[in-house]
XYZ file of N, CA and C in Angstrom:
423
model
N 92.984 82.678 107.650
C 92.345 83.946 107.594
C 92.439 84.645 106.274
N 91.312 85.045 105.798
C 91.247 85.713 104.530
C 91.734 87.161 104.680
N 92.411 87.691 103.618
C 92.918 89.051 103.685
C 91.792 89.952 103.324
N 91.012 90.331 104.409
C 89.843 91.180 104.191
C 89.634 92.054 105.459
N 89.445 93.336 105.227
C 89.142 94.213 106.345
C 87.740 94.833 106.100
N 86.874 94.789 107.029
C 85.498 95.231 106.893
C 85.184 96.537 107.776
N 85.974 96.737 108.806
C 85.846 97.904 109.712
C 87.126 98.452 110.130
N 87.365 99.660 109.983
C 88.462 100.402 110.511
C 88.038 101.169 111.697
N 88.488 100.980 112.831
C 88.020 101.656 114.061
C 89.062 102.628 114.506
N 88.731 103.890 114.662
C 89.578 104.905 115.256
C 89.230 105.159 116.629
N 90.195 105.138 117.568
C 89.946 105.555 118.932
C 89.976 107.047 119.064
N 88.971 107.551 119.671
C 88.837 109.011 119.827
C 88.627 109.444 121.264
N 89.093 110.669 121.580
C 88.943 111.260 122.965
C 87.584 111.850 123.168
N 86.944 112.375 122.109
C 85.699 113.044 122.250
C 84.839 112.583 121.082
N 83.894 111.702 121.369
C 83.080 111.094 120.301
C 82.217 112.113 119.573
N 81.629 113.075 120.290
C 80.776 114.032 119.594
C 81.664 114.962 118.674
N 82.836 115.350 119.091
C 83.647 116.190 118.297
C 84.134 115.389 117.093
N 84.494 114.167 117.250
C 84.939 113.389 116.121
C 83.867 113.075 115.098
N 82.607 112.843 115.618
C 81.415 112.641 114.787
C 81.274 113.906 113.953
N 81.277 115.134 114.542
C 81.037 116.396 113.885
C 82.092 116.564 112.782
N 83.329 116.237 113.024
C 84.474 116.373 112.120
C 84.171 115.582 110.858
N 83.917 114.229 111.008
C 83.717 113.376 109.962
C 82.366 113.507 109.205
N 81.298 113.731 109.985
C 79.964 113.851 109.367
C 79.749 115.288 108.726
N 79.861 116.339 109.601
C 79.617 117.660 109.237
C 80.735 118.255 108.381
N 81.935 117.946 108.782
C 83.073 118.631 108.126
C 83.462 118.022 106.839
N 83.617 116.631 106.904
C 84.119 115.928 105.684
C 82.963 115.339 104.830
N 81.744 115.342 105.446
C 80.594 114.859 104.721
C 80.455 113.293 104.600
N 81.028 112.581 105.538
C 80.893 111.241 105.631
C 79.482 110.811 106.131
N 78.816 109.804 105.436
C 77.428 109.423 105.758
C 77.463 108.486 106.992
N 76.542 108.828 107.940
C 76.353 108.101 109.138
C 74.939 108.225 109.734
N 74.582 107.265 110.576
C 73.308 107.362 111.365
C 73.610 108.154 112.639
N 74.808 108.474 112.914
C 75.228 109.204 114.163
C 75.646 108.203 115.230
N 75.654 108.627 116.494
C 76.070 107.808 117.532
C 74.999 106.769 117.925
N 75.456 105.560 117.993
C 74.486 104.503 118.446
C 75.147 103.808 119.644
N 74.362 102.955 120.278
C 74.885 102.135 121.442
C 75.044 102.868 122.701
N 74.503 104.117 122.833
C 74.680 104.871 124.048
C 74.051 104.242 125.236
N 73.159 103.284 125.011
C 72.451 102.660 126.139
C 73.305 101.668 126.904
N 74.499 101.345 126.348
C 75.420 100.320 126.863
C 76.648 101.043 127.402
N 77.119 100.608 128.535
C 78.377 101.113 129.039
C 79.465 100.727 127.985
N 80.257 101.704 127.619
C 81.394 101.492 126.644
C 80.847 101.098 125.280
N 79.533 101.401 125.003
C 78.935 100.979 123.695
C 78.812 102.049 122.704
N 78.881 103.397 123.100
C 78.661 104.433 122.092
C 79.678 104.401 121.021
N 79.192 104.407 119.783
C 80.058 104.321 118.582
C 79.325 104.996 117.460
N 80.123 105.433 116.489
C 79.593 105.972 115.239
C 80.149 105.250 114.049
N 79.360 104.773 113.142
C 79.829 104.110 111.990
C 79.511 104.909 110.748
N 80.469 104.851 109.809
C 80.414 105.629 108.510
C 80.534 104.571 107.437
N 79.676 104.659 106.398
C 79.857 103.879 105.178
C 81.026 104.415 104.330
N 81.965 103.695 103.968
C 83.078 104.136 103.166
C 82.808 103.694 101.720
N 83.075 102.445 101.383
C 82.934 101.845 100.093
C 82.225 100.588 100.379
N 81.668 99.959 99.331
C 81.006 98.611 99.638
C 81.870 97.635 100.463
N 81.297 97.235 101.511
C 81.970 96.246 102.373
C 83.044 96.823 103.425
N 83.051 98.174 103.473
C 84.020 98.787 104.367
C 83.392 99.921 105.169
N 83.534 99.906 106.404
C 83.026 100.949 107.342
C 84.134 101.513 108.157
N 84.019 102.799 108.564
C 84.883 103.467 109.459
C 84.067 103.514 110.802
N 84.647 103.185 111.890
C 84.062 103.311 113.166
C 84.862 104.295 114.070
N 84.165 105.212 114.794
C 84.727 106.011 115.801
C 84.281 105.501 117.159
N 85.242 105.145 118.048
C 84.874 104.547 119.280
C 85.812 105.189 120.346
N 85.349 105.685 121.427
C 86.194 106.215 122.437
C 87.446 105.280 122.799
N 88.519 105.884 122.927
C 89.730 105.165 123.328
C 89.587 104.339 124.600
N 88.909 104.948 125.578
C 88.639 104.285 126.882
C 87.838 103.061 126.694
N 86.891 103.075 125.735
C 86.052 101.908 125.439
C 86.811 100.755 124.774
N 87.739 101.235 123.865
C 88.542 100.169 123.118
C 89.407 99.529 124.285
N 90.093 100.344 125.078
C 90.946 99.721 126.151
C 90.129 98.755 127.020
N 88.955 99.287 127.429
C 88.206 98.372 128.296
C 87.798 97.074 127.541
N 87.325 97.126 126.320
C 86.920 95.905 125.557
C 88.060 95.018 125.269
N 89.278 95.550 124.971
C 90.438 94.686 124.748
C 91.107 94.208 125.978
N 90.783 94.861 127.144
C 91.420 94.380 128.377
C 92.853 94.953 128.509
N 93.034 96.036 127.876
C 94.430 96.665 127.971
C 94.365 97.913 128.679
N 95.443 98.444 129.197
C 95.434 99.734 129.828
C 95.390 100.789 128.747
N 94.717 101.898 129.059
C 94.656 103.092 128.123
C 95.971 103.601 128.094
N 96.595 103.799 126.822
C 97.928 104.245 126.658
C 97.863 105.494 125.761
N 99.020 106.136 125.705
C 99.037 107.336 124.888
C 99.046 106.941 123.417
N 98.312 107.633 122.510
C 98.326 107.233 121.127
C 99.651 107.742 120.438
N 100.042 106.990 119.428
C 101.239 107.444 118.597
C 100.692 107.721 117.214
N 100.963 108.902 116.810
C 100.429 109.388 115.534
C 101.126 108.719 114.308
N 102.250 108.103 114.508
C 103.025 107.528 113.444
C 102.824 105.944 113.380
N 101.914 105.389 114.200
C 101.691 104.006 114.145
C 100.998 103.530 112.887
N 100.154 104.381 112.259
C 99.500 104.030 111.069
C 98.922 105.295 110.371
N 98.639 105.188 109.077
C 98.032 106.209 108.365
C 96.789 105.626 107.633
N 95.868 106.591 107.373
C 94.738 106.200 106.498
C 94.926 106.881 105.188
N 94.837 106.140 104.143
C 95.102 106.637 102.743
C 93.863 106.967 102.076
N 93.724 108.111 101.655
C 92.546 108.567 100.749
C 93.079 108.863 99.349
N 92.853 107.905 98.398
C 93.341 108.018 97.072
C 92.353 108.784 96.231
N 92.801 109.787 95.555
C 91.890 110.628 94.677
C 92.293 110.543 93.175
N 91.491 111.114 92.405
C 91.699 111.032 90.945
C 92.520 112.153 90.294
N 92.953 113.127 91.036
C 93.744 114.232 90.433
C 94.561 114.951 91.467
N 95.557 115.743 91.063
C 96.278 116.623 91.884
C 95.364 117.673 92.531
N 94.470 118.254 91.697
C 93.588 119.187 92.156
C 92.708 118.754 93.268
N 92.286 117.427 93.193
C 91.415 116.875 94.272
C 92.244 116.680 95.502
N 93.512 116.450 95.522
C 94.299 116.346 96.681
C 94.242 117.759 97.351
N 94.479 118.803 96.574
C 94.462 120.141 97.164
C 93.184 120.449 97.753
N 92.034 120.093 97.038
C 90.702 120.399 97.491
C 90.355 119.713 98.839
N 90.733 118.359 98.938
C 90.466 117.634 100.125
C 91.201 118.196 101.316
N 92.489 118.546 101.058
C 93.281 119.171 102.162
C 92.687 120.506 102.668
N 92.170 121.330 101.623
C 91.554 122.593 102.080
C 90.364 122.316 102.883
N 89.472 121.358 102.444
C 88.170 121.004 103.125
C 88.587 120.545 104.591
N 89.518 119.617 104.689
C 89.936 119.202 106.001
C 90.342 120.262 106.923
N 91.172 121.120 106.407
C 91.627 122.224 107.144
C 90.591 123.242 107.670
N 89.670 123.399 106.735
C 88.504 124.338 106.951
C 87.605 123.824 108.141
N 87.555 122.482 108.408
C 86.743 121.929 109.458
C 87.438 121.446 110.709
N 88.758 121.914 110.758
C 89.505 121.652 112.053
C 90.669 120.743 111.988
N 90.991 120.239 110.772
C 92.151 119.322 110.648
C 93.394 120.199 110.677
N 94.510 119.565 111.023
C 95.822 120.214 111.005
C 96.578 119.695 109.777
N 97.038 120.576 108.954
C 97.803 120.118 107.850
C 99.241 119.847 108.307
N 99.693 118.587 108.193
C 101.000 118.174 108.696
C 102.001 118.419 107.587
N 101.605 118.012 106.384
C 102.527 118.114 105.278
C 101.716 118.621 104.076
N 101.956 119.860 103.589
C 101.109 120.308 102.426
C 101.369 119.410 101.203
N 100.410 119.428 100.302
C 100.479 118.665 99.047
C 101.799 119.015 98.389
N 102.429 118.013 97.775
C 103.704 118.119 97.137
C 103.891 116.963 96.111
N 104.800 117.150 95.167
C 105.188 116.057 94.245
C 105.948 115.042 95.046
N 105.609 113.706 94.864
C 106.382 112.692 95.613
C 107.543 112.137 94.807
N 108.413 111.508 95.500
C 109.577 110.896 94.836
C 109.110 109.754 93.896
N 108.012 109.205 94.011
C 107.563 108.132 93.185
C 106.644 108.524 92.006
N 106.477 109.788 91.797
C 105.721 110.329 90.638
C 104.324 110.693 90.976
N 103.859 110.709 92.208
C 102.516 111.061 92.576
C 102.503 112.451 93.193
N 101.438 112.731 93.872
C 101.200 114.065 94.595
C 100.414 113.729 95.797
N 100.906 114.252 96.994
C 100.215 113.820 98.217
C 100.493 114.888 99.335
N 99.630 114.872 100.366
C 99.840 115.669 101.542
C 99.144 114.952 102.691
N 99.506 115.417 103.908
C 99.001 114.767 105.109
C 98.171 115.729 105.991
N 97.134 115.301 106.623
C 96.492 116.052 107.655
C 96.131 115.111 108.829
N 95.962 115.726 109.992
C 95.520 115.069 111.200
C 94.111 115.501 111.555
N 93.294 114.533 112.006
C 91.924 114.870 112.352
C 92.039 115.393 113.845
N 90.933 115.860 114.490
C 91.063 116.383 115.838
C 91.657 115.395 116.899
N 91.579 114.098 116.589
C 92.236 113.144 117.506
C 93.615 112.726 117.134
N 94.222 113.493 116.080
C 95.596 113.255 115.643
C 95.735 112.039 114.797
N 94.674 111.440 114.241
C 94.814 110.336 113.336
C 95.348 110.947 112.065
N 96.320 110.257 111.455
C 97.015 110.774 110.327
C 96.462 110.297 109.001
N 96.021 111.203 108.099
C 95.449 110.842 106.878
C 96.413 111.297 105.724
N 96.680 110.482 104.784
C 97.380 110.846 103.632
C 96.398 110.956 102.450
N 96.363 112.083 101.847
C 95.541 112.343 100.665
C 96.435 112.289 99.431
N 96.191 111.336 98.553
C 97.183 111.031 97.534
C 96.574 110.855 96.164
N 97.266 111.390 95.179
C 96.965 111.059 93.768
C 98.149 110.205 93.274
N 97.818 109.012 92.908
C 98.831 108.068 92.433
C 98.400 107.659 90.979
N 99.120 108.120 89.942
C 98.679 107.861 88.576
C 98.633 106.328 88.301
N 99.337 105.554 89.075
C 99.284 104.079 88.879
C 98.218 103.404 89.685
N 97.526 104.108 90.576
C 96.478 103.463 91.428
C 95.378 104.443 91.595
N 94.695 104.705 90.482
C 93.569 105.600 90.447
C 92.294 104.907 91.123
N 91.485 105.613 91.985
C 90.327 104.975 92.521
C 89.422 104.460 91.369
N 88.768 103.389 91.697
C 87.725 102.848 90.796
C 86.598 103.820 90.594
N 86.127 103.898 89.372
C 85.001 104.716 89.071
C 85.397 106.205 88.757
N 86.649 106.559 88.975
C 87.074 107.959 88.702
C 87.836 108.077 87.411
């Protein structure tokens, strides 16, 4: 297996609400919800960076597709990292997320490793870390 990820899928409880948060609130580009003609098929895809997409899919559909019982989500099982080019950008992204319905879990702060970061949760409680890491600046910034 090659070390490559092409789609990150987030299980959501309300696909319309999640679509609105990511598309309208955070400004992620999408065609909207597709696959509604199929049972358990409704999904929204967002282009992130070349070769990587974010998918929003109802949790019930993921459970059905995987053949697993629907279980309670755990907010500490994983985080999504959004690396930015400056401390000011960390603050700006956290303000934007809060303005469109995110919950700020941990305000931006200086980190023990020399960076600057904060956490927010989307409406389905997925945990995002917004981080400025001077040793790992995003390409093109």
